[in-house]
Short mmCIF file of C-alpha atoms in Angstrom, two decimals:
data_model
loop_
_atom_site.label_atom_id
_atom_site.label_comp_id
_atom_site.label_asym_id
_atom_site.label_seq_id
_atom_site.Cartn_x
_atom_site.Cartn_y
_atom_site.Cartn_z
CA UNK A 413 28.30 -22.30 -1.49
CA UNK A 414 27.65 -18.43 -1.59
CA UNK A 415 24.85 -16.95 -0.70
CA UNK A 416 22.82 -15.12 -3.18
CA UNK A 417 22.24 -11.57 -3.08
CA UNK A 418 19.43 -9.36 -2.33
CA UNK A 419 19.78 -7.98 -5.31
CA UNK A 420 19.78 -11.00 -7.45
CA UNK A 421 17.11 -12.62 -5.53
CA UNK A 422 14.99 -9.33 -6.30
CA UNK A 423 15.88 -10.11 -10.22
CA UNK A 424 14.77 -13.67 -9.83
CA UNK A 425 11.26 -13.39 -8.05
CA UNK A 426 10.88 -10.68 -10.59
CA UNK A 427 11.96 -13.10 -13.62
CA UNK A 428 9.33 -15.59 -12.09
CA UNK A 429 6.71 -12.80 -11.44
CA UNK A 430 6.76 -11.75 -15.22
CA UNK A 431 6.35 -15.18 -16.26
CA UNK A 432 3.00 -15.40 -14.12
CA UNK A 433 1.62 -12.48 -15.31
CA UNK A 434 2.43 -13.98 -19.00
CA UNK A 435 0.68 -16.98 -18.56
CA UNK A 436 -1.89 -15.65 -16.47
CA UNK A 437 -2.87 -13.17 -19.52
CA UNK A 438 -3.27 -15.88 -21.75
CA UNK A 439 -5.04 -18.21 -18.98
CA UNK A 440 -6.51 -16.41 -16.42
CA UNK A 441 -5.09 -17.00 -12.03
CA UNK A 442 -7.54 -20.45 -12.02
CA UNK A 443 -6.81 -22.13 -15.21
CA UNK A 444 -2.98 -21.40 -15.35
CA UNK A 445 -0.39 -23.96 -13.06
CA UNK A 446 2.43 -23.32 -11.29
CA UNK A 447 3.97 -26.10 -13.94
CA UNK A 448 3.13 -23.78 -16.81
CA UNK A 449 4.66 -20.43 -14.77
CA UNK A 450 7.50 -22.87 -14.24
CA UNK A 451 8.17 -23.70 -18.28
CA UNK A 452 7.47 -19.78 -19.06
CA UNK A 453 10.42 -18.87 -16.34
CA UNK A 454 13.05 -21.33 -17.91
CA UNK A 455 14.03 -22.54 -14.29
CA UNK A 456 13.68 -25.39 -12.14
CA UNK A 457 10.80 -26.22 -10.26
CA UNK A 458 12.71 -26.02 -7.00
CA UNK A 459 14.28 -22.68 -8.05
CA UNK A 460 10.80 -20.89 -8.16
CA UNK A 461 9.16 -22.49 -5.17
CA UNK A 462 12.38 -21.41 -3.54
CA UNK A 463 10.38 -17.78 -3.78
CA UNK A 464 6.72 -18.51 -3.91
CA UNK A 465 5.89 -21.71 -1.83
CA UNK A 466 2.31 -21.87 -3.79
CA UNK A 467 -0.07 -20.24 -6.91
CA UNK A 468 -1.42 -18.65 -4.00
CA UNK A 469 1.56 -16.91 -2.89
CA UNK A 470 2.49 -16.65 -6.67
CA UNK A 471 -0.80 -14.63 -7.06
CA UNK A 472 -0.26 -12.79 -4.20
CA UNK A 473 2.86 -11.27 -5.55
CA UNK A 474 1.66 -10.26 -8.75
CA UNK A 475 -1.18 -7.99 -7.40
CA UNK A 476 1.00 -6.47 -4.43
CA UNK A 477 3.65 -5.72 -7.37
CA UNK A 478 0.89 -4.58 -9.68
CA UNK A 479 -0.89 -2.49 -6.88
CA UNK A 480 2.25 -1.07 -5.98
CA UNK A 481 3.08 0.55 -9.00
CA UNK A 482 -0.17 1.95 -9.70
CA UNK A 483 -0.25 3.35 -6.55
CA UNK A 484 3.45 5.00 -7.21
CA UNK A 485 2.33 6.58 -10.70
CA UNK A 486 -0.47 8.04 -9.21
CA UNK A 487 1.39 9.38 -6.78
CA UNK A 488 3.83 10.96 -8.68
CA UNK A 489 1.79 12.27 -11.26
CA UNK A 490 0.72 15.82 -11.00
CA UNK A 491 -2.08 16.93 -12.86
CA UNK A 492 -2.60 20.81 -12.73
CA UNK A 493 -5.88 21.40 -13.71
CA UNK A 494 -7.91 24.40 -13.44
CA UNK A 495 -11.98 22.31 -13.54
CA UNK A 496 -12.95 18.76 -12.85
CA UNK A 497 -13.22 17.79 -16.15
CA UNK A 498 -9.55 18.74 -16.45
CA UNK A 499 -8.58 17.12 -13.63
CA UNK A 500 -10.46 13.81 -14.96
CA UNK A 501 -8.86 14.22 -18.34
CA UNK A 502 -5.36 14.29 -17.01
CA UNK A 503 -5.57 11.25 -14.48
CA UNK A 504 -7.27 9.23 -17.84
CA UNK A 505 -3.53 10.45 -19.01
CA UNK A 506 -1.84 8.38 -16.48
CA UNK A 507 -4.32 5.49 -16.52
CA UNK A 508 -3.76 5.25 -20.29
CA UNK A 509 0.24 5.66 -20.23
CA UNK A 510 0.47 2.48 -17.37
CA UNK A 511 -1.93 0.46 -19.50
CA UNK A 512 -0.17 1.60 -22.66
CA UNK A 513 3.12 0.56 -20.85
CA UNK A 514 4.86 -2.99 -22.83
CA UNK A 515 7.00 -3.12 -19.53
CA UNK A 516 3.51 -3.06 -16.88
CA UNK A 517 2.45 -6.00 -18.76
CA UNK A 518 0.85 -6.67 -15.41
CA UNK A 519 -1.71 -3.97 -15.74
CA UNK A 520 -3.85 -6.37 -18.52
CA UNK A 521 -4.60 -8.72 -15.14
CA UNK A 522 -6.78 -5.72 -13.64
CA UNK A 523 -9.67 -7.37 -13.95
CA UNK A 524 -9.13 -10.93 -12.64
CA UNK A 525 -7.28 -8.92 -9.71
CA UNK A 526 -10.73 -7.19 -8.88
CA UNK A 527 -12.47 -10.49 -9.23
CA UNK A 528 -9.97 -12.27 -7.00
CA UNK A 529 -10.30 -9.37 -4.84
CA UNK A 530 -14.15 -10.31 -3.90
CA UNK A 531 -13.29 -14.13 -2.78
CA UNK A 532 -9.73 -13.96 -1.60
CA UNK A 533 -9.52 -11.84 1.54
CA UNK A 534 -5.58 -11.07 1.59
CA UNK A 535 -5.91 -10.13 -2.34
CA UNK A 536 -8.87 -8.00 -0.82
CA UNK A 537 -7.20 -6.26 1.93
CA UNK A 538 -4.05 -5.32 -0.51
CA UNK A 539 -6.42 -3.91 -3.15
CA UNK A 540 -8.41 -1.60 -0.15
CA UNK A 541 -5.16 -0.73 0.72
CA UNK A 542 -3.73 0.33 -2.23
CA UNK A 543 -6.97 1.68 -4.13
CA UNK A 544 -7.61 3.50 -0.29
CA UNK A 545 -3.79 5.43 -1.28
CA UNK A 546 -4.57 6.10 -4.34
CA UNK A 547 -8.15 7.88 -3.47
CA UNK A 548 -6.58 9.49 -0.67
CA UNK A 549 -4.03 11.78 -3.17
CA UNK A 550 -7.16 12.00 -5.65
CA UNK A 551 -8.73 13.68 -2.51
CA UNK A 552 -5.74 16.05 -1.65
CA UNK A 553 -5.54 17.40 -4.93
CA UNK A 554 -9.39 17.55 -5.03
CA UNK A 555 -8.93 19.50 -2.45
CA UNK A 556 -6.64 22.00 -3.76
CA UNK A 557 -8.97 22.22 -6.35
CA UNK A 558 -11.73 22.90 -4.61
CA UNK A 559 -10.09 25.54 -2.91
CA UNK A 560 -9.54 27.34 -6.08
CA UNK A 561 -13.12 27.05 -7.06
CA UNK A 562 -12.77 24.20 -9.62
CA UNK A 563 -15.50 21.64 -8.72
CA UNK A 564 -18.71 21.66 -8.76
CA UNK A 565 -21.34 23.48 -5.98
CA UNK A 566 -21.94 20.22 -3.65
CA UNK A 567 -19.38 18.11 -4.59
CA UNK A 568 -17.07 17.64 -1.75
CA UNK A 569 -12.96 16.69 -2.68
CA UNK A 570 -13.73 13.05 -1.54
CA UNK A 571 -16.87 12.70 -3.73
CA UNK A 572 -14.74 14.44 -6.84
CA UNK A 573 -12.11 11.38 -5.71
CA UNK A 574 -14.27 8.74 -5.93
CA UNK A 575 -15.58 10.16 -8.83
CA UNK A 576 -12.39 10.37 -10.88
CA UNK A 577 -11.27 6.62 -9.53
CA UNK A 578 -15.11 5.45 -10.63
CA UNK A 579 -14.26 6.82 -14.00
CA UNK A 580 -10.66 5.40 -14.46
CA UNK A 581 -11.92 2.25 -13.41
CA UNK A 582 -14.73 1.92 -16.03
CA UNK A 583 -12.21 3.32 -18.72
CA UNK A 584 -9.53 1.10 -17.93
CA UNK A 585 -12.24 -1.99 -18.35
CA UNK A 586 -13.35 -0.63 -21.35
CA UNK A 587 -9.92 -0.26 -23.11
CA UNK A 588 -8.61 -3.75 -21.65
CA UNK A 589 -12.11 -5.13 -23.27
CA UNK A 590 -12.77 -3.51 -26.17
CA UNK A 591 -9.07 -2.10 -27.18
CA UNK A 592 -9.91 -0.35 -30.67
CA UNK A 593 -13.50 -0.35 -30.68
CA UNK A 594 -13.65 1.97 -27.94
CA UNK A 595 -14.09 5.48 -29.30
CA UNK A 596 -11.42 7.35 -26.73
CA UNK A 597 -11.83 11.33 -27.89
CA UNK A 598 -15.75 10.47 -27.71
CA UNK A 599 -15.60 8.93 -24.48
CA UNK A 600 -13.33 11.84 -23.23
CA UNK A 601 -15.59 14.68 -25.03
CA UNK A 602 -18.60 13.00 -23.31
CA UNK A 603 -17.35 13.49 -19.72
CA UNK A 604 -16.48 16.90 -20.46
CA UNK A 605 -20.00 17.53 -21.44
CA UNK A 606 -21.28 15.61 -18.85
CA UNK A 607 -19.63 17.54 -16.15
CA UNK A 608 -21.23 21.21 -17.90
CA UNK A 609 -24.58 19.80 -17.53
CA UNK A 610 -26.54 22.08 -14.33
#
């Protein structure tokens, strides 16, 4: 029999990967089973334990694919912004363009990843992992920020990073939660403000 290859293994546990994070959408990591990812895939039971030997290991997958690709638009983004509010405005940009994204589906599970992160200790280390990446190029371009005078007196480029992932976090909540009830140029205008105040 031939073997399969890399590359169409990749395909497969990706197939199986989108159809957890379908049915996880709908029912949430706990109330979802492996039969239902199973029916959603269109393959054989044996065919997707084959890649993920449990819901654990399922899970597992989706946030280290999830995590991943935040991490990688942050990192390729490059926001050139001359203040903090700027700076703030344009990584809101990115945040909104992966949760705007139909094909980073994935990104609606945010939420139940952060709760899984507080009782599962792998999903925990992946997310400090990850989110610890992701602060650390908020903090280099803080940095070159800073250097050009663009944040505020006191606030150090680490503080300005955990400021800016504080605030993506809370806006990403909000627009998962309350989609078109949550006033966007408001929200935005608001931090603006907020970051004028002395």
């Amino acid at each position: 029999m031939p073997r399969i290859s890399d590359a169409r293994r990749a395909d497969r546990r990706d197939q199986i990967l989108d159809a957890a994070v379908r049915r996880f959408a709908v029912g949430g990591f706990h109330a979802t089973g492996m039969a239902d990812v199973i029916a959603e895939a269109g393959m054989s039971a044996g065919g997707v334990y084959r890649h993920f030997r449990s819901k654990s290991e399922l899970i597992h997958g989706i946030v280290a694919r999830l995590l991943d690709r935040l991490q990688a638009r942050f990192m390729t983004a490059e926001p050139s912004a001359a203040s903090l509010a700027a700076f703030i405005d344009a990584a809101i940009d990115v945040a909104t363009a992966i949760l705007d994204d139909p094909a980073a589906e994935d990104a609606r599970l945010l939420p139940q990843v952060w709760t899984e992160a507080l009782r599962d200790p792998a999903i925990a280390a992946l997310t400090r992992s990850s989110y610890g990446a992701i602060l650390d190029a908020l903090t280099e371009r803080a940095g070159e920020l800073h250097a050009r005078g663009g944040l505020p007196d006191g606030m150090s480029p680490r503080g300005a990073a955990h400021l800016v992932l504080a605030v993506l976090q809370g806006y990403s909540l909000q627009r998962l939660l309350l989609g078109p009830v949550l006033d966007e140029p408001a929200l935005r205008a608001a931090i603006r403000a907020s970051l004028t105040v002395r």
